[in-house]
Amino acid sequence: MKINFNSKFSNDKGSLLFVCVKGKSLHKYLIDLDKKNSNYVSNAMKVVNFNYKENNQLDLILPKGSKADRIILVGIDEKNSSNDLDLGKLGSNITSILNTNKIKEISLVLEEKSFNVTQIAMILYGMSLNTYRFNKYFSDKKKIRANFIEKINLYCENHNKISKEWKRFNAIKEGVFLTRDLVSEPANNLTPLLLSKEAIKLRKVGLKVEQLDEKKLKELKMGALLGVAQGSANKPYVVTLEWRGNKTKKTMDYTFVGKGVTFDTGGISIKPSGGMEEMKYDMGGSAVVLGLMKTLALRKTKANVSAVVGLVENMPSGTAQRPGDVVKSMSGQTIEVINTDAEGRLVLADILWYAQKKFKPNKIVDLATLTGAIIVSIGQEKAGMFSNNANFADEVTKLGIKVGEEVWNMPVDDSYEKDISSDIADMKNVGSGRGAGSTAGAIFLKRFIKNTIWMHLDIAGVTWAKADRPMTPKGGSGYGVRLLDELVFSNFE
Ligand code: BES
Ligand code: MN
Ligand code: ZN
């Protein structure tokens, strides 16, 4: 979807005018058009009792010789259009209307007095997020879920400011689309090696990217990660990414860490076959981290940010690790692997440790499709959030509400520590009881955090949308990119 920013309304003969109406005062373009057509528009609005409410729509074919052939008016509820999220949803709705009508190009008119620059950018953001499709594997192009809208001609007076603001949101969109692409890709075409190559491609946006192969991981003594990888013919990789927006400052503001299990069969503790195909998105955490780093680099953040992703495949085989095996993590702590399906935490144990050692960040945030239990707890509306710092948890909770990628604060205090004590090693990789499964995972991760402000986001429920949602066509959601971009933005820009 291409967007042109214009200040003067011109060249519209034959085009479609799409107008968002908020409040009862009409835009001057519309008033002008109305006058020239003997009140055709305002009459029609009266006839249908156009009530300026959300989703109230009026589709008009204009008389021959008018400045535009057709106008679609959409009413916006004044009460529900104050926050970013509502505006994003409005944009998303516009895309749906255009696609239903198979419309390729529009002239978009927004009531400028009603929206500030960021709000207009949010509408465009919502529109573009809803254009995402993952169609690459259809050979019959008739079967694809088409996206028709190609070009938006936006008319607004302060178009310079808006196009500047759009640059940031466009960067977010690019990051979200990368995340969605990666999450949607089947595991045969996205092995750890191939995913590491996708990360390396991000060098072209200015990121410093390093790829660590199995030999290097062995040197680093990442025994927990390597234990997961040993059952697969596809070799493991760890990739680090780095962006220094402030070169005069030596410190690292944030390091983002992502679980990248390119396929999770469960290993020897094998999963039931029904629904197992979903485990292609078990690299969702790493996909968010890559999308986010792309966004931050594209918009040239002033913060110092870095990332580590752990890429492995969890397979059952003659070389796979067994339940009961004891592995030694890079930190030196030993782990009894009770269940080979609790593999994400084993991968994260080593890369969290490595990330702190390499980057010494002020704050570390990990993202992982870690537990099915988080879906049992809070469903697919929010991510589970676990943190060792209450202020940080508060901050992210508020940002989540603002941008519509919500988190829910979950417990990870010491009272749960005993749950993962092992009879023969420093810890075991699952909890003892049947309760608090997501917290057991978080408590395990916490053992690999050393004096760093830390947050773990369990995104198992939010990574994949089972049905269409506003701004998120069904499939990979890209959840997390916008939230964490906002975290960096609100602190450093
Ligand atoms: N990748 C899964 C978690 C998951 C479940 C992600 C559903 C997305 C959707 C994870 O590796 C896993 O298998 N977790 C186990 C942990 C258990 C063995 C303690 C689970 O949730 O059952
Ligand atoms: Mn698993
Ligand atoms: Zn997993």
Short mmCIF file of C-alpha atoms in Angstrom, two decimals, residues 85-307:
data_model
loop_
_atom_site.label_atom_id
_atom_site.label_comp_id
_atom_site.label_asym_id
_atom_site.label_seq_id
_atom_site.Cartn_x
_atom_site.Cartn_y
_atom_site.Cartn_z
CA LEU A 85 -6.07 2.04 19.39
CA ASP A 86 -9.54 3.13 18.33
CA LEU A 87 -8.02 5.05 15.46
CA GLY A 88 -5.99 2.05 14.40
CA LYS A 89 -9.17 0.01 14.41
CA LEU A 90 -10.88 2.66 12.32
CA GLY A 91 -8.07 2.45 9.77
CA SER A 92 -8.33 -1.32 9.77
CA ASN A 93 -12.06 -1.03 9.14
CA ILE A 94 -11.43 1.30 6.19
CA THR A 95 -9.23 -1.36 4.60
CA SER A 96 -11.95 -3.97 5.08
CA ILE A 97 -14.52 -1.71 3.39
CA LEU A 98 -12.16 -1.05 0.48
CA ASN A 99 -11.36 -4.73 0.04
CA THR A 100 -15.02 -5.74 0.15
CA ASN A 101 -15.60 -3.25 -2.66
CA LYS A 102 -12.46 -4.31 -4.54
CA ILE A 103 -11.20 -0.72 -4.56
CA LYS A 104 -7.61 -0.08 -5.64
CA GLU A 105 -7.08 3.61 -5.08
CA ILE A 106 -8.70 6.24 -2.91
CA SER A 107 -8.45 9.84 -1.98
CA LEU A 108 -8.62 9.92 1.78
CA VAL A 109 -10.00 12.96 3.50
CA LEU A 110 -9.79 13.25 7.26
CA GLU A 111 -11.26 16.01 9.36
CA GLU A 112 -8.00 17.65 10.26
CA LYS A 113 -9.34 19.65 13.14
CA SER A 114 -10.49 16.44 14.76
CA PHE A 115 -7.20 14.56 14.61
CA ASN A 116 -3.66 15.35 15.59
CA VAL A 117 -0.66 14.21 13.57
CA THR A 118 -0.11 10.99 15.53
CA GLN A 119 -3.77 10.09 15.30
CA ILE A 120 -3.73 10.43 11.53
CA ALA A 121 -0.59 8.29 11.38
CA MET A 122 -2.41 5.73 13.57
CA ILE A 123 -5.29 5.57 11.09
CA LEU A 124 -2.83 4.90 8.27
CA TYR A 125 -1.07 2.34 10.47
CA GLY A 126 -4.35 0.51 11.13
CA MET A 127 -5.14 0.56 7.41
CA SER A 128 -1.78 -0.88 6.43
CA LEU A 129 -1.70 -3.57 9.14
CA ASN A 130 -4.93 -4.95 7.75
CA THR A 131 -3.45 -5.30 4.26
CA TYR A 132 -1.09 -8.09 5.37
CA ARG A 133 -1.41 -11.40 3.53
CA PHE A 134 0.71 -14.55 3.50
CA ASN A 135 -0.08 -15.83 0.02
CA LYS A 136 3.24 -17.15 -1.20
CA TYR A 137 2.33 -20.83 -1.27
CA PHE A 138 -0.86 -20.64 -3.32
CA SER A 139 -0.31 -21.72 -6.91
CA ASP A 140 -3.85 -20.78 -7.89
CA LYS A 141 -3.98 -17.00 -7.59
CA LYS A 142 -7.77 -17.13 -7.61
CA LYS A 143 -7.70 -18.86 -4.26
CA ILE A 144 -5.75 -16.17 -2.51
CA ARG A 145 -7.39 -13.82 -0.13
CA ALA A 146 -6.78 -10.76 -2.19
CA ASN A 147 -5.91 -7.35 -0.96
CA PHE A 148 -7.09 -4.73 -3.43
CA ILE A 149 -6.08 -1.40 -2.02
CA GLU A 150 -2.81 -0.22 -3.52
CA LYS A 151 -2.72 3.53 -3.26
CA ILE A 152 -3.91 6.12 -0.77
CA ASN A 153 -3.88 9.79 -1.64
CA LEU A 154 -4.11 11.51 1.68
CA TYR A 155 -5.29 15.12 1.72
CA CYS A 156 -4.41 17.25 4.69
CA GLU A 157 -2.92 20.65 5.27
CA ASN A 158 -0.05 19.66 7.54
CA HIS A 159 1.00 16.85 5.24
CA ASN A 160 4.70 17.40 5.94
CA LYS A 161 4.31 16.71 9.62
CA ILE A 162 2.08 13.76 8.94
CA SER A 163 4.42 12.15 6.45
CA LYS A 164 7.23 12.55 9.00
CA GLU A 165 5.17 10.90 11.71
CA TRP A 166 4.16 8.20 9.26
CA LYS A 167 7.84 7.28 8.82
CA ARG A 168 7.91 5.97 12.37
CA PHE A 169 4.68 4.02 11.99
CA ASN A 170 5.79 2.70 8.63
CA ALA A 171 8.93 1.38 10.33
CA ILE A 172 6.74 -0.36 12.89
CA LYS A 173 4.63 -1.81 10.10
CA GLU A 174 7.76 -3.13 8.37
CA GLY A 175 8.82 -4.80 11.61
CA VAL A 176 5.37 -6.30 12.21
CA PHE A 177 5.24 -7.65 8.64
CA LEU A 178 8.65 -9.27 9.03
CA THR A 179 7.49 -10.90 12.27
CA ARG A 180 4.28 -12.11 10.61
CA ASP A 181 6.19 -13.50 7.63
CA LEU A 182 8.58 -15.44 9.84
CA VAL A 183 5.87 -16.77 12.14
CA SER A 184 3.78 -17.93 9.16
CA GLU A 185 6.63 -19.73 7.42
CA PRO A 186 6.43 -23.56 7.67
CA ALA A 187 9.25 -25.22 9.58
CA ASN A 188 10.63 -27.08 6.53
CA ASN A 189 11.46 -23.70 5.05
CA LEU A 190 12.55 -22.03 8.23
CA THR A 191 15.14 -24.18 9.96
CA PRO A 192 17.47 -22.62 12.54
CA LEU A 193 20.02 -21.99 9.77
CA LEU A 194 17.46 -20.34 7.48
CA LEU A 195 16.12 -18.22 10.34
CA SER A 196 19.66 -17.12 11.19
CA LYS A 197 20.04 -16.07 7.55
CA GLU A 198 16.89 -13.96 7.84
CA ALA A 199 18.52 -12.24 10.82
CA ILE A 200 21.73 -11.69 8.86
CA LYS A 201 19.69 -9.96 6.13
CA LEU A 202 19.00 -7.22 8.67
CA ARG A 203 22.56 -5.99 8.18
CA LYS A 204 21.16 -4.05 5.26
CA VAL A 205 19.17 -1.81 7.60
CA GLY A 206 22.32 -0.99 9.54
CA LEU A 207 22.24 -3.55 12.32
CA LYS A 208 25.38 -5.29 13.47
CA VAL A 209 24.54 -8.99 13.24
CA GLU A 210 26.66 -11.93 14.43
CA GLN A 211 25.89 -15.57 13.88
CA LEU A 212 27.21 -18.18 16.33
CA ASP A 213 27.33 -21.75 15.03
CA GLU A 214 27.29 -25.04 16.94
CA LYS A 215 31.07 -25.09 17.38
CA LYS A 216 30.97 -21.66 18.99
CA LEU A 217 28.00 -22.62 21.18
CA LYS A 218 29.98 -25.61 22.44
CA GLU A 219 32.93 -23.35 23.25
CA LEU A 220 30.56 -21.10 25.16
CA LYS A 221 29.32 -24.21 27.03
CA MET A 222 25.66 -23.63 26.25
CA GLY A 223 24.78 -27.13 27.46
CA ALA A 224 21.08 -26.44 28.02
CA LEU A 225 20.46 -25.08 24.52
CA LEU A 226 22.62 -27.76 22.90
CA GLY A 227 20.71 -30.48 24.78
CA VAL A 228 17.49 -29.36 23.06
CA ALA A 229 19.15 -29.16 19.66
CA GLN A 230 20.89 -32.55 19.77
CA GLY A 231 17.87 -34.52 18.53
CA SER A 232 17.60 -32.62 15.28
CA ALA A 233 19.47 -32.96 12.01
CA ASN A 234 19.19 -29.18 11.72
CA LYS A 235 22.05 -27.54 13.60
CA PRO A 236 21.41 -24.82 16.19
CA TYR A 237 22.41 -21.17 15.85
CA VAL A 238 22.44 -18.17 18.13
CA VAL A 239 22.31 -14.75 16.54
CA THR A 240 23.07 -11.40 18.17
CA LEU A 241 21.97 -8.03 16.80
CA GLU A 242 23.07 -4.59 17.85
CA TRP A 243 22.14 -0.96 17.23
CA ARG A 244 23.91 1.94 18.86
CA GLY A 245 21.77 5.04 18.47
CA ASN A 246 23.91 6.88 20.98
CA LYS A 247 27.58 6.23 20.36
CA THR A 248 28.82 8.62 23.05
CA LYS A 249 27.15 6.49 25.68
CA LYS A 250 28.80 3.17 26.51
CA THR A 251 25.81 1.53 28.19
CA MET A 252 23.22 -0.74 26.58
CA ASP A 253 19.68 0.41 27.29
CA TYR A 254 17.78 -2.74 26.38
CA THR A 255 18.57 -6.26 25.28
CA PHE A 256 15.72 -8.26 23.79
CA VAL A 257 15.92 -12.04 23.89
CA GLY A 258 13.76 -14.39 21.85
CA LYS A 259 12.89 -18.09 21.90
CA GLY A 260 13.42 -19.43 18.42
CA VAL A 261 12.29 -23.06 18.41
CA THR A 262 11.67 -23.44 14.68
CA PHE A 263 9.59 -26.54 15.37
CA ASP A 264 8.58 -28.05 18.71
CA THR A 265 7.54 -31.70 18.52
CA GLY A 266 8.09 -31.95 22.27
CA GLY A 267 11.12 -34.18 21.67
CA ILE A 268 11.02 -37.60 23.38
CA SER A 269 8.21 -36.24 25.61
CA ILE A 270 6.38 -36.00 22.29
CA LYS A 271 3.28 -33.88 21.83
CA PRO A 272 -0.05 -35.32 20.67
CA SER A 273 -0.33 -35.11 16.86
CA GLY A 274 -3.58 -33.09 16.83
CA GLY A 275 -2.67 -29.46 16.31
CA MET A 276 1.05 -30.12 16.35
CA GLU A 277 1.43 -28.15 13.11
CA GLU A 278 0.92 -25.02 15.19
CA MET A 279 4.34 -25.56 16.68
CA LYS A 280 5.87 -23.97 13.60
CA TYR A 281 5.27 -20.69 15.38
CA ASP A 282 7.31 -21.68 18.41
CA MET A 283 9.97 -19.32 17.11
CA GLY A 284 7.52 -16.44 17.67
CA GLY A 285 9.66 -14.79 20.36
CA SER A 286 12.65 -14.58 18.05
CA ALA A 287 10.44 -13.34 15.21
CA VAL A 288 9.22 -10.45 17.38
CA VAL A 289 12.79 -9.64 18.39
CA LEU A 290 13.90 -9.55 14.73
CA GLY A 291 10.88 -7.48 13.68
CA LEU A 292 11.47 -5.07 16.54
CA MET A 293 15.18 -4.66 15.75
CA LYS A 294 14.28 -3.98 12.14
CA THR A 295 11.80 -1.30 13.22
CA LEU A 296 14.26 0.33 15.61
CA ALA A 297 16.98 0.42 12.96
CA LEU A 298 14.63 1.71 10.25
CA ARG A 299 13.52 4.58 12.39
CA LYS A 300 17.08 5.11 13.65
CA THR A 301 16.30 5.04 17.34
CA LYS A 302 18.53 7.11 19.62
CA ALA A 303 18.64 4.28 22.14
CA ASN A 304 21.30 1.57 22.40
CA VAL A 305 19.53 -1.71 21.83
CA SER A 306 20.62 -5.26 21.21
CA ALA A 307 19.12 -8.69 20.84
#
